[in-house]
Amino acid sequence: MAIHFLQPLKIPCSVSGLSRVDVNDLFIFLIIATLTIGCTKEDGPAVSTSLKDKALFGIGAAVSVAHLKEVDFSDAFKNSFNQVSAEYEMKMAHLWTALGTYNWTSADYIVNYAAQNNMKVHGHTLLWYQSFPTWFKNAAYDSLNFENNVKAYILAVVSRYTGRIVSWDVANEIFADNGTLRNDGIVYKTFKDPVAFYGRCFKYARNADPNVKLFYNDYDMVLNSAKRNSVKEMVARFKRVGYPIDGLGEQCHTTIWTDNIQRSSGFTDLAKTGLLMHISELDVRVNQNKSDSYVFTDADQQKQSDTYKSIAAMFESIPQVQKFAITTWGLTDKYTWLTGWWHPKEYPLLFDNNYGKKKAYNGFLEGLN
Ligand code: XIL
């Protein structure tokens, strides 16, 4: 059979001096070699295997329109990823310019880019205390007007992208590090029962798109048991009351000095909710002391690779039906929020400044089943 398949591939080989039989042998060898590389766990992943080709779940990255317009960025992104989050261009402060008025330009661009390149879109994020527009905060609405306006916002945004955005973070970071509700945002100040307000927002999103997956997103749920327990209680309450929720996003802004075992056991515990799981904003910091003279040594590159590997393996350890996606918060060390938020000498992602795959990329690959 294989020989028949190869017949049309016969080429004259007077230049090389090879006979037709030699050429066929060469093709057979190449095909077998291609099929064999990366096939078995023992062999380790082939350098040419991409994350999206190996994983049986979504492989996402957070991007911006400006970066998608860079050819090198776009090529590296398309080759390894099949899902996209907007780093900031789908947040409320960006989309919502006034009551009833929206700026869709960047969000549309990202959604269209995804469609053209066969990628899924994860929406991030409908509600986040850091992203209420200033005009909205200044209006100081009472709870009724506040909720009606937010409801209209959710309806407008979710229904615009029905069928084109597969999932939304409905609420982001509502719990403080001690596990209580954050008391520094306007939702807390406006509602007697903020969790019920968020629950109704999940319902508004569901009404706008019955098929979209709805996520709660937060950081450090895996490491901080107080926060994790609060999230689990909220999920239990949602289920009791009938507020829809499909998944949990653990941001996983993490480091090479974080304990892998602690992270994994928290993640396993979180997955006991039975919900879809999303590692939603993965990056791995290396410059522990925020040192100006920090050098990203081979040893730290290896530690970072081991961390990515451990996180991929942790994700693989939950039931297959719960594996939604792993999303990295950016693509290349050239553009990462951490150079501003953490330290200018920071190298947290999978590609280096020149779009070369880092050791971290291969570590991630190795951690996948
Ligand atoms: C950050 C973006 O990376 C920045 O570009 C933006 O200015 C601020 O927000 N947790 C989240 C993300 O849920 O939305 C944040 O993204 C990073 C922390």
mmCIF file of C-alpha atoms and ligand atoms in Angstrom:
data_model
loop_
_atom_site.group_PDB
_atom_site.id
_atom_site.type_symbol
_atom_site.label_atom_id
_atom_site.label_comp_id
_atom_site.label_asym_id
_atom_site.label_seq_id
_atom_site.Cartn_x
_atom_site.Cartn_y
_atom_site.Cartn_z
ATOM 1 C CA MET A 1 0.000 0.000 0.000
ATOM 2 C CA ALA A 2 2.687 2.426 0.979
ATOM 3 C CA ILE A 3 4.510 1.728 -2.261
ATOM 4 C CA HIS A 4 1.380 2.596 -4.321
ATOM 5 C CA PHE A 5 1.073 5.788 -2.357
ATOM 6 C CA LEU A 6 4.646 6.618 -3.193
ATOM 7 C CA GLN A 7 4.437 5.974 -6.922
ATOM 8 C CA PRO A 8 3.493 9.514 -7.941
ATOM 9 C CA LEU A 9 6.394 10.799 -5.922
ATOM 10 C CA LYS A 10 8.988 9.161 -8.191
ATOM 11 C CA ILE A 11 11.347 11.761 -9.534
ATOM 12 C CA PRO A 12 14.125 11.641 -12.078
ATOM 13 C CA CYS A 13 17.388 11.415 -10.291
ATOM 14 C CA SER A 14 20.012 11.791 -12.934
ATOM 15 C CA VAL A 15 21.490 14.727 -11.088
ATOM 16 C CA SER A 16 22.000 12.986 -7.804
ATOM 17 C CA GLY A 17 22.952 9.704 -9.429
ATOM 18 C CA LEU A 18 20.475 7.765 -7.266
ATOM 19 C CA SER A 19 18.322 5.026 -8.834
ATOM 20 C CA ARG A 20 14.487 5.085 -8.625
ATOM 21 C CA VAL A 21 14.644 2.336 -5.992
ATOM 22 C CA ASP A 22 17.006 4.453 -3.923
ATOM 23 C CA VAL A 23 14.627 7.392 -4.074
ATOM 24 C CA ASN A 24 11.686 5.245 -2.962
ATOM 25 C CA ASP A 25 13.774 3.859 -0.116
ATOM 26 C CA LEU A 26 14.648 7.368 0.876
ATOM 27 C CA PHE A 27 10.974 8.400 0.952
ATOM 28 C CA ILE A 28 10.023 5.351 2.985
ATOM 29 C CA PHE A 29 12.824 6.092 5.415
ATOM 30 C CA LEU A 30 11.783 9.733 5.732
ATOM 31 C CA ILE A 31 8.127 8.856 6.307
ATOM 32 C CA ILE A 32 8.939 6.219 8.926
ATOM 33 C CA ALA A 33 11.359 8.573 10.614
ATOM 34 C CA THR A 34 8.733 11.349 10.697
ATOM 35 C CA LEU A 35 6.093 9.032 12.133
ATOM 36 C CA THR A 36 8.465 7.638 14.738
ATOM 37 C CA ILE A 37 9.872 10.885 16.098
ATOM 38 C CA GLY A 38 7.781 12.117 19.001
ATOM 39 C CA CYS A 39 5.527 9.042 18.956
ATOM 40 C CA THR A 40 6.516 7.530 22.236
ATOM 41 C CA LYS A 41 6.977 9.043 25.640
ATOM 42 C CA GLU A 42 10.334 7.301 26.039
ATOM 43 C CA ASP A 43 11.740 9.067 22.996
ATOM 44 C CA GLY A 44 10.871 12.471 24.426
ATOM 45 C CA PRO A 45 9.178 15.078 22.265
ATOM 46 C CA ALA A 46 10.692 15.954 18.930
ATOM 47 C CA VAL A 47 12.006 19.472 18.655
ATOM 48 C CA SER A 48 9.642 20.042 15.744
ATOM 49 C CA THR A 49 6.491 19.009 17.683
ATOM 50 C CA SER A 50 4.390 22.005 18.616
ATOM 51 C CA LEU A 51 2.430 22.456 21.833
ATOM 52 C CA LYS A 52 -0.903 22.669 20.043
ATOM 53 C CA ASP A 53 -0.205 19.479 18.079
ATOM 54 C CA LYS A 54 0.677 17.485 21.161
ATOM 55 C CA ALA A 55 -1.915 18.685 23.687
ATOM 56 C CA LEU A 56 -5.429 17.245 23.819
ATOM 57 C CA PHE A 57 -6.775 20.550 25.172
ATOM 58 C CA GLY A 58 -6.464 24.235 24.290
ATOM 59 C CA ILE A 59 -3.066 25.912 24.179
ATOM 60 C CA GLY A 60 -3.579 29.644 24.506
ATOM 61 C CA ALA A 61 -1.629 32.859 24.863
ATOM 62 C CA ALA A 62 -2.620 36.384 25.828
ATOM 63 C CA VAL A 63 -1.970 38.854 23.025
ATOM 64 C CA SER A 64 -2.661 42.403 21.914
ATOM 65 C CA VAL A 65 -3.591 43.702 18.470
ATOM 66 C CA ALA A 66 -0.291 45.557 18.142
ATOM 67 C CA HIS A 67 1.655 42.335 18.674
ATOM 68 C CA LEU A 68 -0.535 40.295 16.308
ATOM 69 C CA LYS A 69 0.352 42.801 13.614
ATOM 70 C CA GLU A 70 4.054 41.906 13.949
ATOM 71 C CA VAL A 71 4.804 39.159 11.448
ATOM 72 C CA ASP A 72 7.365 37.345 13.623
ATOM 73 C CA PHE A 73 5.036 37.435 16.601
ATOM 74 C CA SER A 74 2.070 36.223 14.595
ATOM 75 C CA ASP A 75 4.059 33.385 12.976
ATOM 76 C CA ALA A 76 5.406 32.082 16.281
ATOM 77 C CA PHE A 77 1.951 32.357 17.815
ATOM 78 C CA LYS A 78 0.129 30.536 15.000
ATOM 79 C CA ASN A 79 2.659 27.717 14.913
ATOM 80 C CA SER A 80 2.296 26.718 18.549
ATOM 81 C CA PHE A 81 -1.102 27.922 19.830
ATOM 82 C CA ASN A 82 -4.741 27.254 19.009
ATOM 83 C CA GLN A 83 -6.447 29.559 21.473
ATOM 84 C CA VAL A 84 -6.244 33.251 22.323
ATOM 85 C CA SER A 85 -7.038 35.569 25.233
ATOM 86 C CA ALA A 86 -6.890 39.344 24.947
ATOM 87 C CA GLU A 87 -4.317 40.680 27.391
ATOM 88 C CA TYR A 88 -6.410 43.824 27.973
ATOM 89 C CA GLU A 89 -8.492 44.668 24.898
ATOM 90 C CA MET A 90 -11.621 42.824 26.051
ATOM 91 C CA LYS A 91 -11.676 44.329 29.525
ATOM 92 C CA MET A 92 -14.470 46.653 30.564
ATOM 93 C CA ALA A 93 -12.368 49.829 30.676
ATOM 94 C CA HIS A 94 -11.335 49.199 27.092
ATOM 95 C CA LEU A 95 -14.705 48.193 25.618
ATOM 96 C CA TRP A 96 -17.186 50.361 27.492
ATOM 97 C CA THR A 97 -16.791 54.018 26.574
ATOM 98 C CA ALA A 98 -20.161 55.316 27.883
ATOM 99 C CA LEU A 99 -23.639 53.959 28.633
ATOM 100 C CA GLY A 100 -24.761 52.181 25.454
ATOM 101 C CA THR A 101 -21.479 52.974 23.663
ATOM 102 C CA TYR A 102 -18.723 50.482 22.945
ATOM 103 C CA ASN A 103 -15.342 50.397 21.270
ATOM 104 C CA TRP A 104 -15.166 47.061 19.486
ATOM 105 C CA THR A 105 -12.198 47.743 17.208
ATOM 106 C CA SER A 106 -9.498 45.729 18.989
ATOM 107 C CA ALA A 107 -11.780 42.958 20.235
ATOM 108 C CA ASP A 108 -13.150 42.477 16.717
ATOM 109 C CA TYR A 109 -9.624 42.325 15.329
ATOM 110 C CA ILE A 110 -8.634 39.581 17.772
ATOM 111 C CA VAL A 111 -11.811 37.568 17.160
ATOM 112 C CA ASN A 112 -11.361 37.830 13.382
ATOM 113 C CA TYR A 113 -7.691 36.894 13.624
ATOM 114 C CA ALA A 114 -8.658 33.804 15.608
ATOM 115 C CA ALA A 115 -11.287 32.777 13.060
ATOM 116 C CA GLN A 116 -8.855 33.206 10.172
ATOM 117 C CA ASN A 117 -6.263 31.088 11.940
ATOM 118 C CA ASN A 118 -8.494 28.358 13.304
ATOM 119 C CA MET A 119 -8.136 29.399 16.930
ATOM 120 C CA LYS A 120 -10.621 29.501 19.786
ATOM 121 C CA VAL A 121 -11.152 32.705 21.748
ATOM 122 C CA HIS A 122 -11.389 32.855 25.532
ATOM 123 C CA GLY A 123 -12.986 36.117 26.695
ATOM 124 C CA HIS A 124 -11.164 37.917 29.493
ATOM 125 C CA THR A 125 -12.863 39.403 31.492
ATOM 126 C CA LEU A 126 -16.412 40.722 31.963
ATOM 127 C CA LEU A 127 -15.996 41.922 35.559
ATOM 128 C CA TRP A 128 -12.782 42.932 37.295
ATOM 129 C CA TYR A 129 -12.512 45.474 40.083
ATOM 130 C CA GLN A 130 -9.484 47.015 38.353
ATOM 131 C CA SER A 131 -11.267 47.575 35.064
ATOM 132 C CA PHE A 132 -14.480 49.459 35.796
ATOM 133 C CA PRO A 133 -14.273 52.590 33.605
ATOM 134 C CA THR A 134 -13.676 55.847 35.431
ATOM 135 C CA TRP A 135 -16.896 57.375 34.048
ATOM 136 C CA PHE A 136 -18.843 54.428 35.517
ATOM 137 C CA LYS A 137 -17.194 54.725 38.933
ATOM 138 C CA ASN A 138 -17.772 58.478 38.975
ATOM 139 C CA ALA A 139 -21.485 58.008 38.299
ATOM 140 C CA ALA A 140 -21.826 56.337 41.737
ATOM 141 C CA TYR A 141 -24.922 54.339 40.785
ATOM 142 C CA ASP A 142 -27.200 52.852 43.423
ATOM 143 C CA SER A 143 -27.339 49.051 43.419
ATOM 144 C CA LEU A 144 -30.359 48.872 41.080
ATOM 145 C CA ASN A 145 -28.907 51.148 38.397
ATOM 146 C CA PHE A 146 -25.471 49.631 38.837
ATOM 147 C CA GLU A 147 -26.809 46.155 38.151
ATOM 148 C CA ASN A 148 -29.051 47.172 35.251
ATOM 149 C CA ASN A 149 -26.153 48.902 33.527
ATOM 150 C CA VAL A 150 -23.778 45.983 34.067
ATOM 151 C CA LYS A 151 -26.465 43.610 32.832
ATOM 152 C CA ALA A 152 -26.776 45.645 29.616
ATOM 153 C CA TYR A 153 -22.986 45.598 29.259
ATOM 154 C CA ILE A 154 -22.789 41.815 29.646
ATOM 155 C CA LEU A 155 -25.617 41.315 27.170
ATOM 156 C CA ALA A 156 -23.988 43.607 24.588
ATOM 157 C CA VAL A 157 -20.526 42.065 24.864
ATOM 158 C CA VAL A 158 -21.429 38.391 25.103
ATOM 159 C CA SER A 159 -24.099 38.489 22.400
ATOM 160 C CA ARG A 160 -21.833 40.353 19.979
ATOM 161 C CA TYR A 161 -19.480 37.371 19.966
ATOM 162 C CA THR A 162 -21.962 34.522 20.334
ATOM 163 C CA GLY A 163 -20.593 31.486 18.523
ATOM 164 C CA ARG A 164 -17.179 33.137 18.096
ATOM 165 C CA ILE A 165 -15.987 33.282 21.698
ATOM 166 C CA VAL A 166 -16.117 29.859 23.354
ATOM 167 C CA SER A 167 -15.716 30.950 26.964
ATOM 168 C CA TRP A 168 -15.734 34.022 29.204
ATOM 169 C CA ASP A 169 -14.194 34.887 32.528
ATOM 170 C CA VAL A 170 -17.308 36.389 34.067
ATOM 171 C CA ALA A 171 -15.622 37.535 37.257
ATOM 172 C CA ASN A 172 -11.944 37.993 38.052
ATOM 173 C CA GLU A 173 -10.212 38.274 41.452
ATOM 174 C CA ILE A 174 -13.150 38.892 43.774
ATOM 175 C CA PHE A 175 -11.403 37.385 46.822
ATOM 176 C CA ALA A 176 -8.595 38.939 48.852
ATOM 177 C CA ASP A 177 -5.530 36.970 49.924
ATOM 178 C CA ASN A 178 -7.063 36.150 53.324
ATOM 179 C CA GLY A 179 -10.028 34.513 51.584
ATOM 180 C CA THR A 180 -12.589 37.223 52.392
ATOM 181 C CA LEU A 181 -14.225 39.232 49.639
ATOM 182 C CA ARG A 182 -12.068 42.130 48.426
ATOM 183 C CA ASN A 183 -13.413 45.244 50.085
ATOM 184 C CA ASP A 184 -11.565 47.733 47.867
ATOM 185 C CA GLY A 185 -13.800 47.532 44.794
ATOM 186 C CA ILE A 186 -17.095 49.131 43.886
ATOM 187 C CA VAL A 187 -19.081 45.893 43.803
ATOM 188 C CA TYR A 188 -18.346 45.343 47.476
ATOM 189 C CA LYS A 189 -19.352 48.917 48.275
ATOM 190 C CA THR A 190 -22.574 48.756 46.248
ATOM 191 C CA PHE A 191 -24.064 45.377 47.167
ATOM 192 C CA LYS A 192 -24.976 43.863 50.532
ATOM 193 C CA ASP A 193 -24.387 40.401 49.074
ATOM 194 C CA PRO A 194 -21.699 40.757 46.370
ATOM 195 C CA VAL A 195 -21.501 37.006 45.679
ATOM 196 C CA ALA A 196 -25.200 36.975 44.768
ATOM 197 C CA PHE A 197 -24.577 39.910 42.421
ATOM 198 C CA TYR A 198 -21.785 37.966 40.714
ATOM 199 C CA GLY A 199 -24.042 34.902 40.516
ATOM 200 C CA ARG A 200 -26.687 36.957 38.699
ATOM 201 C CA CYS A 201 -23.986 38.207 36.307
ATOM 202 C CA PHE A 202 -23.136 34.596 35.434
ATOM 203 C CA LYS A 203 -26.827 34.167 34.656
ATOM 204 C CA TYR A 204 -26.897 37.284 32.444
ATOM 205 C CA ALA A 205 -23.929 35.901 30.502
ATOM 206 C CA ARG A 206 -25.660 32.529 30.121
ATOM 207 C CA ASN A 207 -28.826 34.230 28.877
ATOM 208 C CA ALA A 208 -26.789 36.137 26.287
ATOM 209 C CA ASP A 209 -25.142 32.938 24.957
ATOM 210 C CA PRO A 210 -26.513 29.581 26.140
ATOM 211 C CA ASN A 211 -23.479 27.686 24.801
ATOM 212 C CA VAL A 212 -20.608 29.800 26.066
ATOM 213 C CA LYS A 213 -18.545 28.345 28.927
ATOM 214 C CA LEU A 214 -18.520 30.555 32.013
ATOM 215 C CA PHE A 215 -15.450 30.799 34.243
ATOM 216 C CA TYR A 216 -14.453 32.303 37.559
ATOM 217 C CA ASN A 217 -10.810 33.434 37.387
ATOM 218 C CA ASP A 218 -8.348 34.227 40.194
ATOM 219 C CA TYR A 219 -4.693 33.919 41.211
ATOM 220 C CA ASP A 220 -3.103 31.699 43.852
ATOM 221 C CA MET A 221 -6.151 29.538 44.495
ATOM 222 C CA VAL A 222 -3.759 26.602 44.229
ATOM 223 C CA LEU A 223 -1.314 27.889 46.856
ATOM 224 C CA ASN A 224 -3.634 29.763 49.196
ATOM 225 C CA SER A 225 -6.099 27.413 50.871
ATOM 226 C CA ALA A 226 -8.123 30.269 52.415
ATOM 227 C CA LYS A 227 -8.840 31.688 48.979
ATOM 228 C CA ARG A 228 -9.367 28.248 47.479
ATOM 229 C CA ASN A 229 -11.941 27.364 50.140
ATOM 230 C CA SER A 230 -13.824 30.612 49.537
ATOM 231 C CA VAL A 231 -13.954 29.858 45.819
ATOM 232 C CA LYS A 232 -15.154 26.319 46.499
ATOM 233 C CA GLU A 233 -17.869 27.669 48.797
ATOM 234 C CA MET A 234 -18.943 30.117 46.110
ATOM 235 C CA VAL A 235 -19.126 27.312 43.538
ATOM 236 C CA ALA A 236 -21.205 25.205 45.948
ATOM 237 C CA ARG A 237 -23.532 28.140 46.533
ATOM 238 C CA PHE A 238 -23.885 28.780 42.783
ATOM 239 C CA LYS A 239 -24.826 25.139 42.270
ATOM 240 C CA ARG A 240 -27.320 25.225 45.166
ATOM 241 C CA VAL A 241 -28.987 28.409 43.989
ATOM 242 C CA GLY A 242 -28.845 27.627 40.276
ATOM 243 C CA TYR A 243 -26.343 30.232 39.072
ATOM 244 C CA PRO A 244 -24.477 28.758 36.081
ATOM 245 C CA ILE A 245 -20.720 28.172 36.260
ATOM 246 C CA ASP A 246 -18.682 25.853 34.025
ATOM 247 C CA GLY A 247 -15.066 26.387 34.949
ATOM 248 C CA LEU A 248 -12.324 27.803 37.122
ATOM 249 C CA GLY A 249 -9.302 29.682 35.848
ATOM 250 C CA GLU A 250 -6.192 29.589 38.006
ATOM 251 C CA GLN A 251 -3.996 32.383 36.694
ATOM 252 C CA CYS A 252 -0.760 30.664 37.772
ATOM 253 C CA HIS A 253 1.556 33.659 37.697
ATOM 254 C CA THR A 254 4.260 31.580 39.292
ATOM 255 C CA THR A 255 8.012 31.301 39.875
ATOM 256 C CA ILE A 256 10.928 28.883 39.729
ATOM 257 C CA TRP A 257 11.113 29.004 43.528
ATOM 258 C CA THR A 258 7.479 27.975 44.126
ATOM 259 C CA ASP A 259 6.996 24.482 45.515
ATOM 260 C CA ASN A 260 5.734 22.225 42.708
ATOM 261 C CA ILE A 261 4.178 19.705 45.077
ATOM 262 C CA GLN A 262 2.192 22.331 46.960
ATOM 263 C CA ARG A 263 0.963 23.816 43.665
ATOM 264 C CA SER A 264 -0.101 20.409 42.358
ATOM 265 C CA SER A 265 -1.940 19.383 45.487
ATOM 266 C CA GLY A 266 -3.879 22.673 45.541
ATOM 267 C CA PHE A 267 -4.742 22.233 41.885
ATOM 268 C CA THR A 268 -5.966 18.669 42.431
ATOM 269 C CA ASP A 269 -8.119 19.914 45.298
ATOM 270 C CA LEU A 270 -9.594 22.689 43.152
ATOM 271 C CA ALA A 271 -10.375 20.192 40.398
ATOM 272 C CA LYS A 272 -12.516 18.235 42.883
ATOM 273 C CA THR A 273 -15.214 20.807 42.090
ATOM 274 C CA GLY A 274 -15.624 18.780 38.877
ATOM 275 C CA LEU A 275 -15.568 22.000 36.821
ATOM 276 C CA LEU A 276 -13.531 22.656 33.691
ATOM 277 C CA MET A 277 -10.034 23.795 34.609
ATOM 278 C CA HIS A 278 -8.070 26.550 32.899
ATOM 279 C CA ILE A 279 -4.508 27.538 33.727
ATOM 280 C CA SER A 280 -5.350 30.954 32.455
ATOM 281 C CA GLU A 281 -2.366 33.336 32.778
ATOM 282 C CA LEU A 282 0.730 31.204 33.112
ATOM 283 C CA ASP A 283 4.155 32.777 33.395
ATOM 284 C CA VAL A 284 7.194 31.714 35.425
ATOM 285 C CA ARG A 285 9.361 34.400 37.045
ATOM 286 C CA VAL A 286 13.063 33.793 37.516
ATOM 287 C CA ASN A 287 14.566 36.973 39.031
ATOM 288 C CA GLN A 288 13.810 36.131 42.648
ATOM 289 C CA ASN A 289 15.566 39.093 44.266
ATOM 290 C CA LYS A 290 14.472 41.637 41.645
ATOM 291 C CA SER A 291 18.164 42.190 41.050
ATOM 292 C CA ASP A 292 19.403 44.762 38.510
ATOM 293 C CA SER A 293 22.420 42.554 37.843
ATOM 294 C CA TYR A 294 20.372 39.394 37.338
ATOM 295 C CA VAL A 295 21.616 37.018 34.609
ATOM 296 C CA PHE A 296 19.283 34.347 33.190
ATOM 297 C CA THR A 297 21.774 31.499 33.593
ATOM 298 C CA ASP A 298 21.581 28.002 32.113
ATOM 299 C CA ALA A 299 20.727 26.737 35.587
ATOM 300 C CA ASP A 300 17.742 29.082 35.889
ATOM 301 C CA GLN A 301 16.636 28.285 32.336
ATOM 302 C CA GLN A 302 16.593 24.628 33.338
ATOM 303 C CA LYS A 303 14.674 25.368 36.546
ATOM 304 C CA GLN A 304 12.133 27.300 34.514
ATOM 305 C CA SER A 305 11.829 24.428 32.064
ATOM 306 C CA ASP A 306 11.274 22.013 34.972
ATOM 307 C CA THR A 307 8.561 24.315 36.352
ATOM 308 C CA TYR A 308 6.697 24.414 33.021
ATOM 309 C CA LYS A 309 7.032 20.629 32.814
ATOM 310 C CA SER A 310 5.643 20.169 36.311
ATOM 311 C CA ILE A 311 2.673 22.455 35.574
ATOM 312 C CA ALA A 312 1.850 20.635 32.343
ATOM 313 C CA ALA A 313 2.036 17.282 34.161
ATOM 314 C CA MET A 314 -0.123 18.661 36.991
ATOM 315 C CA PHE A 315 -2.721 19.697 34.433
ATOM 316 C CA GLU A 316 -2.579 16.311 32.708
ATOM 317 C CA SER A 317 -3.249 14.561 36.028
ATOM 318 C CA ILE A 318 -6.895 15.715 36.251
ATOM 319 C CA PRO A 319 -9.691 13.894 34.394
ATOM 320 C CA GLN A 320 -9.550 14.481 30.634
ATOM 321 C CA VAL A 321 -13.089 15.938 30.535
ATOM 322 C CA GLN A 322 -12.035 18.746 32.884
ATOM 323 C CA LYS A 323 -9.022 19.859 30.833
ATOM 324 C CA PHE A 324 -10.078 23.115 29.212
ATOM 325 C CA ALA A 325 -6.807 24.846 28.341
ATOM 326 C CA ILE A 326 -3.438 26.171 29.418
ATOM 327 C CA THR A 327 -2.894 29.819 28.477
ATOM 328 C CA THR A 328 0.420 31.633 28.884
ATOM 329 C CA TRP A 329 0.267 35.341 29.691
ATOM 330 C CA GLY A 330 2.124 36.421 26.582
ATOM 331 C CA LEU A 331 4.348 34.668 24.093
ATOM 332 C CA THR A 332 7.831 36.135 24.160
ATOM 333 C CA ASP A 333 10.071 37.607 26.866
ATOM 334 C CA LYS A 334 10.233 40.664 24.621
ATOM 335 C CA TYR A 335 6.707 41.615 25.689
ATOM 336 C CA THR A 336 5.623 40.704 29.187
ATOM 337 C CA TRP A 337 3.706 42.672 31.792
ATOM 338 C CA LEU A 338 6.276 41.399 34.324
ATOM 339 C CA THR A 339 9.061 43.679 33.092
ATOM 340 C CA GLY A 340 6.883 46.507 34.401
ATOM 341 C CA TRP A 341 5.155 44.883 37.323
ATOM 342 C CA TRP A 342 8.037 42.740 38.649
ATOM 343 C CA HIS A 343 11.457 43.743 37.308
ATOM 344 C CA PRO A 344 12.889 44.867 33.925
ATOM 345 C CA LYS A 345 15.188 41.809 33.962
ATOM 346 C CA GLU A 346 12.521 39.140 33.781
ATOM 347 C CA TYR A 347 12.189 36.219 31.351
ATOM 348 C CA PRO A 348 8.961 34.384 32.161
ATOM 349 C CA LEU A 349 7.620 33.030 28.855
ATOM 350 C CA LEU A 350 8.208 30.275 26.271
ATOM 351 C CA PHE A 351 9.966 32.263 23.522
ATOM 352 C CA ASP A 352 13.041 34.474 23.816
ATOM 353 C CA ASN A 353 13.304 38.014 22.460
ATOM 354 C CA ASN A 354 14.056 36.686 18.968
ATOM 355 C CA TYR A 355 11.158 34.212 18.927
ATOM 356 C CA GLY A 356 13.453 31.256 19.549
ATOM 357 C CA LYS A 357 11.889 28.432 21.580
ATOM 358 C CA LYS A 358 13.352 28.415 25.074
ATOM 359 C CA LYS A 359 14.158 25.382 27.215
ATOM 360 C CA ALA A 360 10.860 26.246 28.888
ATOM 361 C CA TYR A 361 9.016 25.341 25.672
ATOM 362 C CA ASN A 362 10.516 21.869 25.612
ATOM 363 C CA GLY A 363 9.841 21.435 29.325
ATOM 364 C CA PHE A 364 6.175 22.254 28.700
ATOM 365 C CA LEU A 365 6.116 19.729 25.817
ATOM 366 C CA GLU A 366 7.708 17.039 27.959
ATOM 367 C CA GLY A 367 5.110 17.502 30.690
ATOM 368 C CA LEU A 368 2.250 16.785 28.257
ATOM 369 C CA ASN A 369 0.981 13.202 27.955
HETATM 370 C C1 XIL B 1 -2.668 42.748 33.107
HETATM 371 C C2 XIL B 1 -2.097 42.964 31.718
HETATM 372 O O1 XIL B 1 -1.058 42.047 31.496
HETATM 373 C C3 XIL B 1 -1.581 44.370 31.573
HETATM 374 O O2 XIL B 1 -1.156 44.580 30.249
HETATM 375 C C4 XIL B 1 -2.704 45.334 31.949
HETATM 376 O O3 XIL B 1 -2.251 46.590 31.898
HETATM 377 C C5 XIL B 1 -3.179 45.053 33.347
HETATM 378 O O4 XIL B 1 -3.633 43.731 33.419
HETATM 379 N N1 XIL B 1 -4.363 39.318 36.435
HETATM 380 C C6 XIL B 1 -5.256 39.410 35.405
HETATM 381 C C7 XIL B 1 -4.858 40.066 34.136
HETATM 382 O O5 XIL B 1 -6.354 38.836 35.484
HETATM 383 O O6 XIL B 1 -5.944 40.678 33.494
HETATM 384 C C8 XIL B 1 -3.744 41.062 34.372
HETATM 385 O O7 XIL B 1 -3.316 41.516 33.108
HETATM 386 C C9 XIL B 1 -2.608 40.427 35.133
HETATM 387 C C10 XIL B 1 -3.075 39.962 36.479
#
